mmCIF file of C-alpha atoms and ligand atoms in Angstrom:
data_model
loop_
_atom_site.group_PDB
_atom_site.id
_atom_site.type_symbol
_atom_site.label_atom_id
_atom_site.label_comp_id
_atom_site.label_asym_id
_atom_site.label_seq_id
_atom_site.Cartn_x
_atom_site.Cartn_y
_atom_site.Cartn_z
ATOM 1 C CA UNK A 1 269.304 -123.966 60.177
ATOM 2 C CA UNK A 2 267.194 -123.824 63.528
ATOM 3 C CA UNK A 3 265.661 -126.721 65.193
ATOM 4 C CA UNK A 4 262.279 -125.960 66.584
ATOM 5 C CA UNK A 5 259.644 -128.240 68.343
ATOM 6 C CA UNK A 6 257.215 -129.493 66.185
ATOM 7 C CA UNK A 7 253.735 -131.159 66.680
ATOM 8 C CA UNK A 8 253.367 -132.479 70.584
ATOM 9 C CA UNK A 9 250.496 -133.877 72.841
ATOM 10 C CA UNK A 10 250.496 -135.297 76.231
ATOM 11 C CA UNK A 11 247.662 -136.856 78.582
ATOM 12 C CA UNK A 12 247.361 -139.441 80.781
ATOM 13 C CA UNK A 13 247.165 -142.926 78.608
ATOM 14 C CA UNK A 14 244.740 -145.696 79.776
ATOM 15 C CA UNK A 15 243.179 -144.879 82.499
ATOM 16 C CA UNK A 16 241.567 -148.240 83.541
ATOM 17 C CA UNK A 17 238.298 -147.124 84.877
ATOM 18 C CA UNK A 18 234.867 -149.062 86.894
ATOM 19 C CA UNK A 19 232.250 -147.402 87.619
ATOM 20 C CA UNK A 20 229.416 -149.546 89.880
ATOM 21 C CA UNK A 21 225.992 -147.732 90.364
ATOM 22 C CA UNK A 22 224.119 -149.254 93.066
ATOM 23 C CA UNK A 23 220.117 -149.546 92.862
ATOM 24 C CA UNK A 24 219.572 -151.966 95.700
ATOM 25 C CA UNK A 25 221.410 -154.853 95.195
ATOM 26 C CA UNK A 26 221.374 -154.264 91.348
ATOM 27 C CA UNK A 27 224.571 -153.149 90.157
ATOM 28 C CA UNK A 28 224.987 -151.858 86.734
ATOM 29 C CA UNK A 29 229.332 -151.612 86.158
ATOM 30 C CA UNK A 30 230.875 -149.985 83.331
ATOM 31 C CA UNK A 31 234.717 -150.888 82.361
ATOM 32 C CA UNK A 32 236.266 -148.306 80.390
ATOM 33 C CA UNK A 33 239.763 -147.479 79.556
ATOM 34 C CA UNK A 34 240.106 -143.944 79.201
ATOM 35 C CA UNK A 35 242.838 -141.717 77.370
ATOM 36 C CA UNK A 36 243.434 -138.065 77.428
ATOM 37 C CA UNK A 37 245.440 -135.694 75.797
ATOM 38 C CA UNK A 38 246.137 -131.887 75.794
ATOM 39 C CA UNK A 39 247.814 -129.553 72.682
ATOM 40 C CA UNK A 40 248.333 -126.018 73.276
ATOM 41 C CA UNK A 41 250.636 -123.312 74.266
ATOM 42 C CA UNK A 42 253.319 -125.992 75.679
ATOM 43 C CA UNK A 43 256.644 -124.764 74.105
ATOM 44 C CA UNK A 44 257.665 -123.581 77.609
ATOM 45 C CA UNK A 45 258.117 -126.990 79.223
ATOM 46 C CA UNK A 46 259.581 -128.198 76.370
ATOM 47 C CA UNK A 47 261.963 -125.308 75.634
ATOM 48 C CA UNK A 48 263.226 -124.529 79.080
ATOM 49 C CA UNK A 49 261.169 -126.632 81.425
ATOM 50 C CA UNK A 50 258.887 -124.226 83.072
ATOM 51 C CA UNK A 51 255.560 -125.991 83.897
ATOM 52 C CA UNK A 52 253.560 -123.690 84.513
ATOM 53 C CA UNK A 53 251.117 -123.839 81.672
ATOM 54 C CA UNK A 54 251.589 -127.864 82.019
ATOM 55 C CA UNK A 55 247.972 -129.655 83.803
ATOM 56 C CA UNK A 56 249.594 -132.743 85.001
ATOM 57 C CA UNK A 57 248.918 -136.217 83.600
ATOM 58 C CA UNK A 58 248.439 -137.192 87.207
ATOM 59 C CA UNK A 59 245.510 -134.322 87.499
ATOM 60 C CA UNK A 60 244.504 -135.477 84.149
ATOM 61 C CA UNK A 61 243.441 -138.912 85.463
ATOM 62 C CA UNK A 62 242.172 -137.419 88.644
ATOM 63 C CA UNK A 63 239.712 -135.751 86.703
ATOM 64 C CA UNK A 64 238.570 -139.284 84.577
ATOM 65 C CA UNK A 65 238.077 -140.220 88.109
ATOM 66 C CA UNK A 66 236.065 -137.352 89.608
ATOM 67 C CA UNK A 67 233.864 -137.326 86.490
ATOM 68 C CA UNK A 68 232.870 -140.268 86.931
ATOM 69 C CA UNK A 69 231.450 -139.622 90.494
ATOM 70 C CA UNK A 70 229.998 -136.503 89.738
ATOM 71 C CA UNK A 71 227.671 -137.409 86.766
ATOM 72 C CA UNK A 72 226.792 -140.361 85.334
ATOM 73 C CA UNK A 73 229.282 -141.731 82.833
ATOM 74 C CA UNK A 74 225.960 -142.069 80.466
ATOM 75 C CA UNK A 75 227.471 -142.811 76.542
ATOM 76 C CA UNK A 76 231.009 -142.719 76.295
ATOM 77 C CA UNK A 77 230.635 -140.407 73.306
ATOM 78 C CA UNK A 78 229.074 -137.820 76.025
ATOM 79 C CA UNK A 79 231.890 -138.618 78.932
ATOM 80 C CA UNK A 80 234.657 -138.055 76.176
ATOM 81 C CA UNK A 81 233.041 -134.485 74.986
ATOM 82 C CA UNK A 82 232.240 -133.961 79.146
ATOM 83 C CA UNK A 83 236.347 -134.295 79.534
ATOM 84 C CA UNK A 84 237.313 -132.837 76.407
ATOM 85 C CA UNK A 85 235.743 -129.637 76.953
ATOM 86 C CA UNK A 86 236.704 -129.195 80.555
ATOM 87 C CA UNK A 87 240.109 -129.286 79.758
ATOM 88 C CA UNK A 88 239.696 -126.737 77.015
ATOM 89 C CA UNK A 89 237.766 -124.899 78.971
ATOM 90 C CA UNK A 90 239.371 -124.825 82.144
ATOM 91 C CA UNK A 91 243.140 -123.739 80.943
ATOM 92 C CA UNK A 92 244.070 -121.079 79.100
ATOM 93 C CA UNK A 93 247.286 -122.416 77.775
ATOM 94 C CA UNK A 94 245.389 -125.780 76.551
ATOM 95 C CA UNK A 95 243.535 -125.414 73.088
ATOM 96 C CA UNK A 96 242.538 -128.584 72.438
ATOM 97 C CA UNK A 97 241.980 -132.101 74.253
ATOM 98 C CA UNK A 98 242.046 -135.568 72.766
ATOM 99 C CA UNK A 99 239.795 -138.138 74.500
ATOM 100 C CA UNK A 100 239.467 -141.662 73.733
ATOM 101 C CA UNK A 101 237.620 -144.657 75.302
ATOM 102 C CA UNK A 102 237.333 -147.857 74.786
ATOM 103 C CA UNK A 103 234.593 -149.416 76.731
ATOM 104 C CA UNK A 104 234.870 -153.213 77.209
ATOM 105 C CA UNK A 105 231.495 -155.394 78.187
ATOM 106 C CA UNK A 106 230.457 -157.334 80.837
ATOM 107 C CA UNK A 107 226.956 -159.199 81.034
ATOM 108 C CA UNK A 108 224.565 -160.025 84.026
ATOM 109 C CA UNK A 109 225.092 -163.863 85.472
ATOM 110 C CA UNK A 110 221.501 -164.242 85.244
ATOM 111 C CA UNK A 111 219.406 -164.257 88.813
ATOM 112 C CA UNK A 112 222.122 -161.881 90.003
ATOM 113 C CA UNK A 113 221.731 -158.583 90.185
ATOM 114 C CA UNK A 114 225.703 -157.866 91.308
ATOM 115 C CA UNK A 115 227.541 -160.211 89.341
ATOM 116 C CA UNK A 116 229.077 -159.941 85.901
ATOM 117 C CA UNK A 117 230.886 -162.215 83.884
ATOM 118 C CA UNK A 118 232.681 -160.320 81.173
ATOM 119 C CA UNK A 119 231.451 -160.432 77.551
ATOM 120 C CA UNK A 120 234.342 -161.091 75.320
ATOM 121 C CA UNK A 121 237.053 -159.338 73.289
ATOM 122 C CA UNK A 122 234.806 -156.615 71.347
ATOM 123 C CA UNK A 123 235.004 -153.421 72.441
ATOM 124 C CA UNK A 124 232.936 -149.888 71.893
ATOM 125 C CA UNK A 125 234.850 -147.236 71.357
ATOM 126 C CA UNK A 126 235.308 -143.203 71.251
ATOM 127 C CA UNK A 127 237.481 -140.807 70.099
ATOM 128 C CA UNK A 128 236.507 -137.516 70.928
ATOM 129 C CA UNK A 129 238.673 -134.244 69.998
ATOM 130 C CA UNK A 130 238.024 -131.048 70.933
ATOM 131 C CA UNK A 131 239.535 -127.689 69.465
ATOM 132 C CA UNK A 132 238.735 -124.247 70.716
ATOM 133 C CA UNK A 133 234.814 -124.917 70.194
ATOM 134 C CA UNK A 134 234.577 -127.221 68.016
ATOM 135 C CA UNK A 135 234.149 -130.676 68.481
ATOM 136 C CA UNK A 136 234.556 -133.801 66.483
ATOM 137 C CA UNK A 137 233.763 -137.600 67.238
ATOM 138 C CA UNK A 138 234.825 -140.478 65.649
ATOM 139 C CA UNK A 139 233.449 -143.989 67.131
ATOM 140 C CA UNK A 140 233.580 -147.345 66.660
ATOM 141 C CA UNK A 141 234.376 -150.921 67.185
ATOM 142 C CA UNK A 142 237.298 -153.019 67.918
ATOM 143 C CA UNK A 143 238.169 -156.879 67.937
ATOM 144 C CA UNK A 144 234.372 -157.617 66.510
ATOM 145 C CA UNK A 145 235.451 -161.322 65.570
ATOM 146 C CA UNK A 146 233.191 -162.632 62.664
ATOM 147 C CA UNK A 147 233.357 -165.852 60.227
ATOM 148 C CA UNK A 148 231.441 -167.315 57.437
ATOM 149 C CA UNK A 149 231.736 -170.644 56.703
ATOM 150 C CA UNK A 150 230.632 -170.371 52.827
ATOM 151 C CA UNK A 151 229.409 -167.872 50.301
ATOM 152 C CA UNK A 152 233.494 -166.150 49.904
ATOM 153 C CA UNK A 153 235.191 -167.094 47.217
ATOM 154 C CA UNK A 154 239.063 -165.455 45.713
ATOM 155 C CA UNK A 155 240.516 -166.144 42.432
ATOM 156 C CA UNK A 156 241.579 -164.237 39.278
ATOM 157 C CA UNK A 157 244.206 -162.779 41.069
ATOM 158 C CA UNK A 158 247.898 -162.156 38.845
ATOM 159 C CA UNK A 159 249.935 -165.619 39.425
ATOM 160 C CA UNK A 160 253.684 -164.805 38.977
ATOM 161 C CA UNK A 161 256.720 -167.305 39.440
ATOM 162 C CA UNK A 162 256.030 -166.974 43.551
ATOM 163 C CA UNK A 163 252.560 -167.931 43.640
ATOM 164 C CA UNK A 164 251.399 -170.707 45.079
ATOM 165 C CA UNK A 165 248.097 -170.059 46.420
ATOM 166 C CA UNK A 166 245.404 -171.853 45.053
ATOM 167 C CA UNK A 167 241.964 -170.525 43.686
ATOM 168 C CA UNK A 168 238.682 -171.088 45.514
ATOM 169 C CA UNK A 169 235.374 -170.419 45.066
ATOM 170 C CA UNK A 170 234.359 -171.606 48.269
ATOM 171 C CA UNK A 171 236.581 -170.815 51.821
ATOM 172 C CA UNK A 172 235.925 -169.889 55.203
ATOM 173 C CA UNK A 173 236.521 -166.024 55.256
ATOM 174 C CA UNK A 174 237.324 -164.950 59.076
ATOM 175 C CA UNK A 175 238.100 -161.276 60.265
ATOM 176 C CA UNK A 176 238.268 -159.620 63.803
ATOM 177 C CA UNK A 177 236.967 -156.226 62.355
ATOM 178 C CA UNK A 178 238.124 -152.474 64.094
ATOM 179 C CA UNK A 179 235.555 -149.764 62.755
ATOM 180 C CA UNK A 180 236.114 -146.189 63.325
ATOM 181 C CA UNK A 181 233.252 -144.162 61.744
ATOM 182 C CA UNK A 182 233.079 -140.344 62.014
ATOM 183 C CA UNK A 183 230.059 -138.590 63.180
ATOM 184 C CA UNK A 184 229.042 -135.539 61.165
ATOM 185 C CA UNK A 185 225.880 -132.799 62.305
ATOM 186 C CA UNK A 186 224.199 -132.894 65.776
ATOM 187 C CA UNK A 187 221.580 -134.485 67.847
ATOM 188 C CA UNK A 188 222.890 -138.128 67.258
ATOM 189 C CA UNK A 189 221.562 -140.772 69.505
ATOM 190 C CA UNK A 190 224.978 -142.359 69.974
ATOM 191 C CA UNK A 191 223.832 -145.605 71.752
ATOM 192 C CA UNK A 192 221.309 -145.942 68.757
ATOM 193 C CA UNK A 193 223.762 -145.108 66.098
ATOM 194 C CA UNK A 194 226.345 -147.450 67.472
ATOM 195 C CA UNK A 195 224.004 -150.446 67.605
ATOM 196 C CA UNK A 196 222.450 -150.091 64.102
ATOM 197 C CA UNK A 197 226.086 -149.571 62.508
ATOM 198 C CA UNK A 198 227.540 -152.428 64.603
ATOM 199 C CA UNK A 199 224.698 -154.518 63.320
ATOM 200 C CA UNK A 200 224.781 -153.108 59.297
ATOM 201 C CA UNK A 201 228.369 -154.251 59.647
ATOM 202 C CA UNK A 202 227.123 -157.897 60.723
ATOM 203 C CA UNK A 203 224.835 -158.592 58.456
ATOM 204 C CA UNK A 204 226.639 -157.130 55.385
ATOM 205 C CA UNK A 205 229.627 -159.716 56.377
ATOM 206 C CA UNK A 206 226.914 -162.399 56.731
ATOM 207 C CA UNK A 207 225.065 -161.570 53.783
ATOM 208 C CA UNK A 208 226.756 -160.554 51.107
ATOM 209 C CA UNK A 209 228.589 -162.840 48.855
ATOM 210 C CA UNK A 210 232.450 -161.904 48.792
ATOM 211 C CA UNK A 211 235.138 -162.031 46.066
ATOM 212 C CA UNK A 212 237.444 -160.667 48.305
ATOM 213 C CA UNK A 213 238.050 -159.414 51.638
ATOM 214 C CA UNK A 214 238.569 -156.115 49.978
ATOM 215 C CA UNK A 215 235.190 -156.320 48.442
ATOM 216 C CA UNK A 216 233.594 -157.134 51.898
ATOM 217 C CA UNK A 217 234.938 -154.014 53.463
ATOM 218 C CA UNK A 218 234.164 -151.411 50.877
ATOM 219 C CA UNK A 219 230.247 -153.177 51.075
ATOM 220 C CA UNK A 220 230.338 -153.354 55.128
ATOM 221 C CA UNK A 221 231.512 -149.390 54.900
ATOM 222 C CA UNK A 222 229.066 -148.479 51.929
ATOM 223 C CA UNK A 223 225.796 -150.720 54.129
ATOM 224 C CA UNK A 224 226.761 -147.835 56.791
ATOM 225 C CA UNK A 225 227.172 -144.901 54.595
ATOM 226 C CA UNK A 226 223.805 -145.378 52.929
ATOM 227 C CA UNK A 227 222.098 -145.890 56.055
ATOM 228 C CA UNK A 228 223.004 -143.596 58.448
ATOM 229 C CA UNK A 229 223.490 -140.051 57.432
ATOM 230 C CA UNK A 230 224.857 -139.010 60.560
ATOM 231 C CA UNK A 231 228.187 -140.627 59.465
ATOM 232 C CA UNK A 232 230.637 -139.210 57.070
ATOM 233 C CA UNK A 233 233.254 -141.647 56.667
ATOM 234 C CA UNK A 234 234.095 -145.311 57.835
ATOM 235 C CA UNK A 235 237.574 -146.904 58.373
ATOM 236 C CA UNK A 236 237.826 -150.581 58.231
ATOM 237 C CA UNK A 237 240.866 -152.839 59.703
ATOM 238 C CA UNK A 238 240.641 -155.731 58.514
ATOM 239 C CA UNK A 239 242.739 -158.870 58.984
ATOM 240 C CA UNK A 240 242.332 -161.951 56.939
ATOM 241 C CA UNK A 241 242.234 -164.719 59.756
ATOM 242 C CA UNK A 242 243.244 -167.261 57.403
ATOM 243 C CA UNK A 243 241.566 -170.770 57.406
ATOM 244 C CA UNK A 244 243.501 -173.537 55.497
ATOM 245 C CA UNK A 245 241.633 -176.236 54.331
ATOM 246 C CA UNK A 246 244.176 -179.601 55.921
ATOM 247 C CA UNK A 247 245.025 -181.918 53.075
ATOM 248 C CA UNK A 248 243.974 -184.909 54.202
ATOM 249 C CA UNK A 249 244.649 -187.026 51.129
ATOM 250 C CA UNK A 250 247.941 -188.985 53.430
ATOM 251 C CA UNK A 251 245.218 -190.654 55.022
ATOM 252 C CA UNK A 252 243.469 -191.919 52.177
ATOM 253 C CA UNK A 253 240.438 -189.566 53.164
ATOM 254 C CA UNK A 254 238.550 -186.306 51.189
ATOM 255 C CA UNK A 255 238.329 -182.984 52.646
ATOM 256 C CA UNK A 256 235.315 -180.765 51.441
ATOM 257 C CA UNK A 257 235.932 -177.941 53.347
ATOM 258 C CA UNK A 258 235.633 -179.584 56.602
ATOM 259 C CA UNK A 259 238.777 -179.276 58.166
ATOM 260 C CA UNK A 260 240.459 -176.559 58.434
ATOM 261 C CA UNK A 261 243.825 -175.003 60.150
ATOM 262 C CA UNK A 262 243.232 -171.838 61.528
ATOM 263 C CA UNK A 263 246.118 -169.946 61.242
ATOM 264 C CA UNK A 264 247.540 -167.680 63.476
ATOM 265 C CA UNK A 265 250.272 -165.520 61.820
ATOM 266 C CA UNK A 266 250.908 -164.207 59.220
ATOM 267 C CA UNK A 267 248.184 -162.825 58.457
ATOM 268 C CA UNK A 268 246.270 -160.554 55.302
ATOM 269 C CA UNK A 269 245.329 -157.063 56.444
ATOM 270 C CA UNK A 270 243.201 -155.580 54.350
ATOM 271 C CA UNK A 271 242.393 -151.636 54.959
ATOM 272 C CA UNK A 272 240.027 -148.769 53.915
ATOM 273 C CA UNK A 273 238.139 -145.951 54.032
ATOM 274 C CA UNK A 274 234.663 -145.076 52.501
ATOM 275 C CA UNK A 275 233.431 -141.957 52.393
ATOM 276 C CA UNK A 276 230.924 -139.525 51.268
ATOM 277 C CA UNK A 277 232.053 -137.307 48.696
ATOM 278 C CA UNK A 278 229.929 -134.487 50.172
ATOM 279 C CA UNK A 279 231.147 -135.389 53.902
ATOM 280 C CA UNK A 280 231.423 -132.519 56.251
ATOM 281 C CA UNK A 281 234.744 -131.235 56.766
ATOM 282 C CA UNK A 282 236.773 -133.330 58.914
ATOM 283 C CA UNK A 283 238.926 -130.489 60.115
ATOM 284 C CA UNK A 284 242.951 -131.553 61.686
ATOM 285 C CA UNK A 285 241.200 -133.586 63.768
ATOM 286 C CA UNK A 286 240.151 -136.781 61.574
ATOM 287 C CA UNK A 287 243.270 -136.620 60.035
ATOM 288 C CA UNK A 288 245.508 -136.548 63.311
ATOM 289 C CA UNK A 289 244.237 -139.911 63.993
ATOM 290 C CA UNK A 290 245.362 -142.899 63.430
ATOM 291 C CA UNK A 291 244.082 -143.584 59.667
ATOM 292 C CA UNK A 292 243.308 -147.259 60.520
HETATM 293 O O1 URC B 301 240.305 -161.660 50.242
HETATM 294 C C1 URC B 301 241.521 -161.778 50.018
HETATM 295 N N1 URC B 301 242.230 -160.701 49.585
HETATM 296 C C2 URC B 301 243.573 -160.766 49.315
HETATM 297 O O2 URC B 301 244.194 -159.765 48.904
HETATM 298 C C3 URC B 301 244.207 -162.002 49.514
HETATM 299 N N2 URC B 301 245.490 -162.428 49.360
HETATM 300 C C4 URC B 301 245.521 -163.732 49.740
HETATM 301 O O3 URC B 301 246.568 -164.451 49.749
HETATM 302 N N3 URC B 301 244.290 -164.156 50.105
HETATM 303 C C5 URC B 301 243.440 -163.106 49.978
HETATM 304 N N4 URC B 301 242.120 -162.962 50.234
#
């Protein structure tokens, strides 16, 4: 038997990065939490602790920084391929570079030009990898909280000596959704793309009548797919932020689906993927990720 190192990475982890450009006394400010990470010839410092093919995590974030002076950060799509390919480019011993960012909003106090008050828990998001010359991005959204008050219904489901759970054809169905979607071909406006997938997502949640959270996210994913050609495949996290209707019948009074407790934990978490089944090859580096 031998041991031998397996599969390794390393990088600098969030980098918590803001950037103000200064027009005048308009300020434009972009938040970002930026993640990189390096594969390559690295056995060395491993094996026997000789660095020298290791770029430092601390030059790592250094160069987040710098890049963000000496350009403008623009999409983060374009930032993470900027990065990426710099340190693939730059060192011989690195192969390939993993960079992610999340990029969290802030909105204009209105008659201000330099003041910001910051726009809640959704977040854009990137994750670029780069191998040799290749490059593949995989976007998306996190913490995009959404409810519907009516049209969700679940029932028919097996009931076995556990169950308790009663059937409804009418409940509040909540989720705080995290969309990755992965880009295939070139030229893709990735501020465009971004905002028409965020909003297919919305309105299929609004719009379509659900049997099941399930059915929701294989319709959100499928509202992308046949929209947007530029993406091969969608991954959809999504927890079922349950809303129980409070029986109110102690105090002599009805409940039709007004009051509800919101629960906090436990909670359903419903997960998937749709895909083309003509997608473009996702290579090691779709699968490498986290597959929700
Ligand atoms: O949409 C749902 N899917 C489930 O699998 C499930 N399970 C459950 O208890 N409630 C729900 N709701």
């Amino acid at each position: 038997m031998a041991i031998v190192l397996g599969p390794n990475q390393y990088g600098k982890a969030e980098n918590r990065l803001v950037v103000v450009s200064r027009d005048g006394s308009t300020h434009t400010i972009r938040d970002l939490t930026v993640s990189t990470s390096l594969r390559g010839d690295l056995a060395d410092t491993h094996l026997t602790g000789d660095n020298s093919k290791v770029l430092a995590t601390d030059t790592q974030k250094n160069t987040v920084h710098a890049f963000a002076k000496q350009a403008p950060v623009g999409e983060i799509e374009d930032f993470a391929l900027r990065l990426g390919r710099h340190f693939v480019s730059s060192q011989e011993a690195i192969s390939g570079a993993r960079v992610l960012v999340d990029e969290h909003p802030w909105q204009r106090i209105e008659g201000n030009g330099h003041s910001f008050v910051a726009g809640g828990a959704e977040k854009r998001t990137t994750a670029v990898t780069v191998e040799g010359d290749r490059a593949w991005v995989v976007s998306g959204v996190r913490d995009l909280v959404v409810l519907k008050s009516t049209g969700s219904e679940f029932h028919g489901f097996p009931r076995d000596e556990y169950t308790t759970l009663r059937e409804t054809d009418d409940r509040v169905l909540a989720t705080s959704v995290t969309a990755r979607w992965r880009y295939q071909g070139g030229g893709i406006d990735w501020a465009a793309s971004h905002t028409a997938i965020r909003g297919l997502l919305l309105t299929t949640f609004a719009t379509r009548h659900s049997l099941s959270l399930q059915q929701t996210l294989y319709a959100m994913g499928e509202a992308v797919l046949l929209a947007r050609p530029e993406v091969a495949e969608v991954r959809l996290s999504m927890p079922n932020k349950h809303h129980f209707a409070v029986d109110l019948s102690p105090f002599g009074l009805e409940n039709h689906n007004e009051v509800f407790y919101a629960a906090d934990r436990p909670y359903g978490l419903i997960e998937g993927s749709v895909l083309r089944d003509d997608a473009e090859d996702a290579g090691s580096a779709w699968y490498s990720l986290p597959m929700f």
